[in-house]
PDB file of C-alpha atoms in Angstrom:
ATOM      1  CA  UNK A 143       0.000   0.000   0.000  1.00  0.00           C
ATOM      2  CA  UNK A 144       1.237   3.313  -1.056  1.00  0.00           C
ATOM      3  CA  UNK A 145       1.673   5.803   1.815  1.00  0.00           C
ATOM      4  CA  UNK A 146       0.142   9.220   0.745  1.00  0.00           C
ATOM      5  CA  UNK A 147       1.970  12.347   1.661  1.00  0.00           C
ATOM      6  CA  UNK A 148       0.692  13.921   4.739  1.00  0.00           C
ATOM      7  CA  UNK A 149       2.600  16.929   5.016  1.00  0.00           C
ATOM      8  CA  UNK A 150       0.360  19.773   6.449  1.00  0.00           C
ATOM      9  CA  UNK A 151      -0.128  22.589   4.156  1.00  0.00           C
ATOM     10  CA  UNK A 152      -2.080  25.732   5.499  1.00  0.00           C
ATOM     11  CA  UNK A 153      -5.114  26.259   4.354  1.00  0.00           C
ATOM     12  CA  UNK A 154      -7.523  28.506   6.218  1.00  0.00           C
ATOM     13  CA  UNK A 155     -10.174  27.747   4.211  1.00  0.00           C
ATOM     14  CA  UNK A 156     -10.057  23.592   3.154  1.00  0.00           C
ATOM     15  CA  UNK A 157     -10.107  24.927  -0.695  1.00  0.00           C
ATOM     16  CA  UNK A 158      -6.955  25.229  -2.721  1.00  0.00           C
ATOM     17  CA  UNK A 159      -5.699  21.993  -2.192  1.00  0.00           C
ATOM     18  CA  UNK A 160      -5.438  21.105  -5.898  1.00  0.00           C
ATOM     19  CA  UNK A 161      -3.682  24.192  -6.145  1.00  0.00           C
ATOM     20  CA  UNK A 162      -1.426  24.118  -3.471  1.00  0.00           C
ATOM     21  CA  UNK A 163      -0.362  20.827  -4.536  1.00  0.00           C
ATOM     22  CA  UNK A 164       0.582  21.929  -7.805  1.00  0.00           C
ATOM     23  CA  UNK A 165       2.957  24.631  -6.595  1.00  0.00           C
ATOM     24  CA  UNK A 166       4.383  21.776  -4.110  1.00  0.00           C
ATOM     25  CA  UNK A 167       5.656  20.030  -7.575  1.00  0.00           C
ATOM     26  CA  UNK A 168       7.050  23.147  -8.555  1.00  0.00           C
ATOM     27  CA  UNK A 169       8.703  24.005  -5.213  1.00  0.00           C
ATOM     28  CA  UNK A 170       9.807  19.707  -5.031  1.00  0.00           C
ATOM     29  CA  UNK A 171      12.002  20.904  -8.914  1.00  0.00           C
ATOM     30  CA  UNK A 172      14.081  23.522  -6.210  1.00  0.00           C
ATOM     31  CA  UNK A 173      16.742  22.645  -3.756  1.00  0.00           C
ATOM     32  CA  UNK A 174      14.749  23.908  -1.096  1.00  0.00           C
ATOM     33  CA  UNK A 175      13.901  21.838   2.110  1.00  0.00           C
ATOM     34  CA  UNK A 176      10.451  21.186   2.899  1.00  0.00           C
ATOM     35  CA  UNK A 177       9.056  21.472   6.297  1.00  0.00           C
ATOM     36  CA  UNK A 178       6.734  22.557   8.373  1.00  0.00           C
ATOM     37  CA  UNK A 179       6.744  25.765  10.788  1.00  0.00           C
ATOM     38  CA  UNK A 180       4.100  27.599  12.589  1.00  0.00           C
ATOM     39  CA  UNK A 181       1.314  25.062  11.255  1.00  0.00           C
ATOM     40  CA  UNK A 182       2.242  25.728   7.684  1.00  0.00           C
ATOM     41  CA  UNK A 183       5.074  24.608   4.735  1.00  0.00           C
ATOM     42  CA  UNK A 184       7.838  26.531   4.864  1.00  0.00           C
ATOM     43  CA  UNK A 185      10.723  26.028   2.443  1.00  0.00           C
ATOM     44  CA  UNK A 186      14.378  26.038   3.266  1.00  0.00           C
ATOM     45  CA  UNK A 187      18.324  26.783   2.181  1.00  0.00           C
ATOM     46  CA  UNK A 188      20.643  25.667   5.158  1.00  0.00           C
ATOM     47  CA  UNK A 189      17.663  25.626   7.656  1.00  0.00           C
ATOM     48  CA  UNK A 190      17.145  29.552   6.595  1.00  0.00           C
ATOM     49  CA  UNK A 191      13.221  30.608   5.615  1.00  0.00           C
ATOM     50  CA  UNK A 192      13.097  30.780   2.158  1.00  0.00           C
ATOM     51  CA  UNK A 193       9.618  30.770   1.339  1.00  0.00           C
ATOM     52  CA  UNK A 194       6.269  29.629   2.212  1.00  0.00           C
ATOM     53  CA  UNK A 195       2.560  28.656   0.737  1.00  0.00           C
ATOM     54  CA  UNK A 196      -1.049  28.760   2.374  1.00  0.00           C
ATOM     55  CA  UNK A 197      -4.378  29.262   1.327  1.00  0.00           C
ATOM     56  CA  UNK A 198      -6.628  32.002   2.403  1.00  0.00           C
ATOM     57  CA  UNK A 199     -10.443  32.955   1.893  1.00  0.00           C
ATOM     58  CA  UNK A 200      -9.716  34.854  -1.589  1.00  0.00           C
ATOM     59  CA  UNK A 201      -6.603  33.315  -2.649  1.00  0.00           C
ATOM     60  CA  UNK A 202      -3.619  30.820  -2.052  1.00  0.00           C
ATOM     61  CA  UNK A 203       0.201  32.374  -2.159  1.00  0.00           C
ATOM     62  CA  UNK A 204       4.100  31.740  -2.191  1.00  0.00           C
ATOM     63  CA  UNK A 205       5.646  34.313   0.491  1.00  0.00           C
ATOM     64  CA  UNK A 206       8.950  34.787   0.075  1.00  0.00           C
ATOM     65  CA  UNK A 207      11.074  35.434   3.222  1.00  0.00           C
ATOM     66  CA  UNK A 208      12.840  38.233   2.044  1.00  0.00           C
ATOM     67  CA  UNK A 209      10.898  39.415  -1.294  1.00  0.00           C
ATOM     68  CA  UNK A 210      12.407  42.638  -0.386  1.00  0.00           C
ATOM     69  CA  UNK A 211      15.989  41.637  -2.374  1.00  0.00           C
ATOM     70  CA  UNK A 212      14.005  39.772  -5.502  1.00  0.00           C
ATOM     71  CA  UNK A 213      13.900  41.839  -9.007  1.00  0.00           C
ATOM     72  CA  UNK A 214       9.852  41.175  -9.245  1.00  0.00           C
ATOM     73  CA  UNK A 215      10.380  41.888 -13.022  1.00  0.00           C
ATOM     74  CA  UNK A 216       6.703  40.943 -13.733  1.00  0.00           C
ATOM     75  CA  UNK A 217       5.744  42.980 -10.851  1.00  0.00           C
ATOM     76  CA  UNK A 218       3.508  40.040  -9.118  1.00  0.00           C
ATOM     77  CA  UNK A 219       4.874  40.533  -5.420  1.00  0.00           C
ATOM     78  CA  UNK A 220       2.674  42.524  -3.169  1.00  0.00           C
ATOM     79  CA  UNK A 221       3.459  43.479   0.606  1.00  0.00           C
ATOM     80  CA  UNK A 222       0.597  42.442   2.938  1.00  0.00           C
ATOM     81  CA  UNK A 223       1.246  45.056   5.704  1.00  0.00           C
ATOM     82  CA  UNK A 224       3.111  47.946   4.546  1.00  0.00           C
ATOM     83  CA  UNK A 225       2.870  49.537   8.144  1.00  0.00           C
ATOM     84  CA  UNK A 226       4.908  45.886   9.911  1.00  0.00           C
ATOM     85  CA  UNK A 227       6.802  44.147   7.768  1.00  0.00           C
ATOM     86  CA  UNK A 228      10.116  45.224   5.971  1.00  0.00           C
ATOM     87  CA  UNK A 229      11.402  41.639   3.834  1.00  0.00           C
ATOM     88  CA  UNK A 230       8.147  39.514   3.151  1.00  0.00           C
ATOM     89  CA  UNK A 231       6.440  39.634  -0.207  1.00  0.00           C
ATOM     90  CA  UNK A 232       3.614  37.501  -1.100  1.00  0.00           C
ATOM     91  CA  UNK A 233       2.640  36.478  -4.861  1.00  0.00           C
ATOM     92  CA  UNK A 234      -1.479  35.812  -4.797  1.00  0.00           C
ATOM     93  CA  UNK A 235      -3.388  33.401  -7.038  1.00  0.00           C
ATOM     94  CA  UNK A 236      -7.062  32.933  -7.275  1.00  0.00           C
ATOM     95  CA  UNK A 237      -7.198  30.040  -9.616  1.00  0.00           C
ATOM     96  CA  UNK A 238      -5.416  26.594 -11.368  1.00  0.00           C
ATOM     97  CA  UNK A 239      -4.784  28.849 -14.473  1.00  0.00           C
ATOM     98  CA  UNK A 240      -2.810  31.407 -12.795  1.00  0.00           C
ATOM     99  CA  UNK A 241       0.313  29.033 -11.722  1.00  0.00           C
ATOM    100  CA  UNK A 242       3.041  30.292 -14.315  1.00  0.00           C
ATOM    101  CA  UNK A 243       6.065  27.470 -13.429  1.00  0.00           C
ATOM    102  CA  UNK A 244       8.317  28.874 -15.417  1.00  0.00           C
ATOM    103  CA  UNK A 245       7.666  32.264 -13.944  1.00  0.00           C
ATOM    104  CA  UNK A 246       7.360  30.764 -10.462  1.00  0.00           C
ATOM    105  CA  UNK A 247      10.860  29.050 -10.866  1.00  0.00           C
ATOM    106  CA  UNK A 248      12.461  32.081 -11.636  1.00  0.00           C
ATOM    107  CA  UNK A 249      11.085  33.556  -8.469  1.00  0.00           C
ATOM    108  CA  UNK A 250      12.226  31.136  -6.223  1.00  0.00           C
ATOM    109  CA  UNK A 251      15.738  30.586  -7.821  1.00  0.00           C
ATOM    110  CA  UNK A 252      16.451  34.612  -7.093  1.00  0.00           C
ATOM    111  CA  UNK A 253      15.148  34.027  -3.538  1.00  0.00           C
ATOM    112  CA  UNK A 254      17.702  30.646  -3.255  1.00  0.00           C
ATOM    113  CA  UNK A 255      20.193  33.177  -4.582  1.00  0.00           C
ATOM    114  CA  UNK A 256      19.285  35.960  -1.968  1.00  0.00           C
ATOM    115  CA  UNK A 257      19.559  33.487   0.708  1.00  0.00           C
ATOM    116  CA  UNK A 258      23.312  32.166  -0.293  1.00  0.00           C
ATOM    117  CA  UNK A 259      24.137  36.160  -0.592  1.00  0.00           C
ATOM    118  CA  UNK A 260      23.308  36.444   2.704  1.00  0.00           C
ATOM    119  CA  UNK A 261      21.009  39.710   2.493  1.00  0.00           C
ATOM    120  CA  UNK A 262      19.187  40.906   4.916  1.00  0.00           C
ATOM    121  CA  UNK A 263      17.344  43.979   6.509  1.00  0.00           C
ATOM    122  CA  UNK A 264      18.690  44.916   9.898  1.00  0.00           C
ATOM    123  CA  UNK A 265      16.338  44.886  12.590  1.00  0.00           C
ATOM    124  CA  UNK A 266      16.267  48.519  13.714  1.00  0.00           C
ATOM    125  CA  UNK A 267      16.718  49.505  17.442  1.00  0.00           C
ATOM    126  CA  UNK A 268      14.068  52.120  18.339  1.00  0.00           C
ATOM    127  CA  UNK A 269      15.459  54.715  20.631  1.00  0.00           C
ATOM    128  CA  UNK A 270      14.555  54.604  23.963  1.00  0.00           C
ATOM    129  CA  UNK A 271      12.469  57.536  25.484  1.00  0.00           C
ATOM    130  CA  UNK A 272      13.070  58.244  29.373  1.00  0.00           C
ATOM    131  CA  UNK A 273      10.354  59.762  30.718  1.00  0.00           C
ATOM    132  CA  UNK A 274      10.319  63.619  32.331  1.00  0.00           C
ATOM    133  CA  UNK A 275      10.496  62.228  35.732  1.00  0.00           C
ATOM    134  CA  UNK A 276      12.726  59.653  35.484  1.00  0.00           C
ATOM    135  CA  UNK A 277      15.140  62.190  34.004  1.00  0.00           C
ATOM    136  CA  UNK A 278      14.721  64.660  36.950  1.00  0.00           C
ATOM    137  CA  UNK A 279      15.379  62.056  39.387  1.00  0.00           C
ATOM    138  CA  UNK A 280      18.770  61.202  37.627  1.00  0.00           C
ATOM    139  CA  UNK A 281      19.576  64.816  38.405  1.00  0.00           C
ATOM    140  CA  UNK A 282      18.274  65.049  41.913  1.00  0.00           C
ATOM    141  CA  UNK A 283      19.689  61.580  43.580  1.00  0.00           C
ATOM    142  CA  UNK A 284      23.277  60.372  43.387  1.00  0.00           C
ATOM    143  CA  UNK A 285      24.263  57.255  41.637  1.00  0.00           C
ATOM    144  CA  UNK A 286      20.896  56.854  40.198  1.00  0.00           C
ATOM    145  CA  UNK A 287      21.808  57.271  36.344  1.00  0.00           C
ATOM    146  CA  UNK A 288      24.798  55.652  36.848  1.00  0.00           C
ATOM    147  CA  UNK A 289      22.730  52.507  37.999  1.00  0.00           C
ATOM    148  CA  UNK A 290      20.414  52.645  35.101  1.00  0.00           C
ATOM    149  CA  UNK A 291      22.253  52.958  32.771  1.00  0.00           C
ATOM    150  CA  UNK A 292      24.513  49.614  34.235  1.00  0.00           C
ATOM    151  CA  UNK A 293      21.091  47.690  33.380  1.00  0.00           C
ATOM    152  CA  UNK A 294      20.549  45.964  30.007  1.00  0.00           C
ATOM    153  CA  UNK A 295      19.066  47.806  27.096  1.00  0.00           C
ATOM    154  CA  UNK A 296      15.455  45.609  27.638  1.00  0.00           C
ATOM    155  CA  UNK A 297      15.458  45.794  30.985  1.00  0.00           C
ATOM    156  CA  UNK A 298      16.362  49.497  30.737  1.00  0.00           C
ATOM    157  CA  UNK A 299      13.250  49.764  28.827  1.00  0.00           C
ATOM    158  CA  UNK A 300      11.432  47.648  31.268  1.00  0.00           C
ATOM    159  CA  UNK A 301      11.777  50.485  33.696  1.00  0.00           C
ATOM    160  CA  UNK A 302      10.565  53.361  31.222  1.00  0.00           C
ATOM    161  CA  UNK A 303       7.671  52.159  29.901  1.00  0.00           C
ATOM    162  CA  UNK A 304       6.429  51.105  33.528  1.00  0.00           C
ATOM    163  CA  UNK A 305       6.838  54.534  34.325  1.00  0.00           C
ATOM    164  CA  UNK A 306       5.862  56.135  31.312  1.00  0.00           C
ATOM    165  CA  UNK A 307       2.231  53.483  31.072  1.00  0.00           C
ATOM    166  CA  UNK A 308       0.920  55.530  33.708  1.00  0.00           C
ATOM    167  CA  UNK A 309      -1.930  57.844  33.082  1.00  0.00           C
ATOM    168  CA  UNK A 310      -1.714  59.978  35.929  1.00  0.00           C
ATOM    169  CA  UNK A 311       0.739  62.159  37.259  1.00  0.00           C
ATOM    170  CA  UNK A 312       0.735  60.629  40.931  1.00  0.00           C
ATOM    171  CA  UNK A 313       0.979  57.287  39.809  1.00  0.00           C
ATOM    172  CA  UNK A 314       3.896  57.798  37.633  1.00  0.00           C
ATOM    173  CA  UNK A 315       5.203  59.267  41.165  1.00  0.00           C
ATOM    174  CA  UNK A 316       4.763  56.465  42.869  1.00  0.00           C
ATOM    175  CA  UNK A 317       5.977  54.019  40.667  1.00  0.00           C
ATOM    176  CA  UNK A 318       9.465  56.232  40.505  1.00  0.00           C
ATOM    177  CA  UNK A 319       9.297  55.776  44.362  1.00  0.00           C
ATOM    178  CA  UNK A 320       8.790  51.671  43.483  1.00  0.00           C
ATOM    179  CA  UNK A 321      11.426  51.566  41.221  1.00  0.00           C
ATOM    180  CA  UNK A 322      14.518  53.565  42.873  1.00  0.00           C
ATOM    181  CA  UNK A 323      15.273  51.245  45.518  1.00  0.00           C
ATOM    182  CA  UNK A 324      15.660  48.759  42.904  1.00  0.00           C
ATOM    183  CA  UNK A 325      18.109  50.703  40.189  1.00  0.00           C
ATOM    184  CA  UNK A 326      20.306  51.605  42.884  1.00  0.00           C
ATOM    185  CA  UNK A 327      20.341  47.863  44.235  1.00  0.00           C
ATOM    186  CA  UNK A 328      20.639  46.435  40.501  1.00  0.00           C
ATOM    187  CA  UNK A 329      17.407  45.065  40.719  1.00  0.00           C
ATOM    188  CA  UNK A 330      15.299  44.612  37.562  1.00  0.00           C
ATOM    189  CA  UNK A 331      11.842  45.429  37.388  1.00  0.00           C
ATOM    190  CA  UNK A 332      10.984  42.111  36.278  1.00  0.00           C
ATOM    191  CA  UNK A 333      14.245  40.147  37.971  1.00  0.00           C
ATOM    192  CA  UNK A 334      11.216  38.416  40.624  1.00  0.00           C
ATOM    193  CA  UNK A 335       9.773  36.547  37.508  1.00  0.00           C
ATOM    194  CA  UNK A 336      12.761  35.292  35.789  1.00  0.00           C
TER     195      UNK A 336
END
């Protein structure tokens, strides 16, 4: 008895299979690795993401890890959220008829190609804002900049944005009053937990 592949292939909707498949025997013609990652196909170059396929409610799609880098001379590769991600570029079908292998080939070859180049966006630090009264109190008490800044970047962080997610003025008070005891004493904010 022939075993039947059983790889799982996200689908949202239970309807592209046939398609999906058919881009599978495409993909199978690459040197890509397949396997499976966050419930879905993913394809692979030295265990790096190259790209992916699913199925959603109006179409099925090849996302390519870092579409960013690729040419997209027939201008098929669209970015899903302009305002979050920087690399990832999906190309959309809706039907059997629009699978192009040739085309599709090409794709994927350039994205094997960007992944052996090594390309990549940076991630990009975002600066960190110390609130008002966290900055007076660095002026006002001895040592107490000097211990923040000895703390990680995150955990530097930690401490602003507890101060900073308060709404009201006497809260963000008190909080200061929580939290100076435990910069000068190298304590984390979140030390308790870890």
């Amino acid at each position: 008895m022939e075993k039947k592949n059983t790889t799982k292939v996200w689908d949202k909707t239970n309807q592209w299979e046939k398609e999906l498949e058919a881009l599978k025997a495409i993909i199978a013609k690459t040197e890509l690795t397949e396997t499976t990652k966050w419930g879905g196909t993913t394809y692979t170059y030295n265990n790096k993401n190259v790209i992916g396929i699913g199925g959603f409610k109006n179409f099925f799609t090849i996302w390519f890890y870092k579409g960013v880098f690729l040419k997209d001379e027939a201008n098929v590769l669209i970015n899903a959220n302009e305002e979050n991600t920087k690399s990832l570029r999906q190309w959309r079908f809706t039907s059997l008829n629009d699978i192009n292998e040739k085309a599709i080939l090409h794709y994927i070859n350039e994205a094997i190609e960007v992944e052996k180049a090594g390309l990549a966006i940076a991630p990009q630090k975002k600066e960190l804002i110390v609130p008002e009264i966290l900055l007076y109190a660095f002026k006002n008490i001895d040592g107490l900049e000097n211990a923040f800044n000895n703390f990680s970047p995150y955990k530097q962080k930690e401490f602003c944005e507890f101060i900073a997610e308060a709404k009201q003025e006497k809260t963000k008070i008190a909080r200061l009053e929580k939290i100076k005891p435990m910069l000068l004493s190298g304590v984390g904010l979140n030390d308790k937990y870890r």
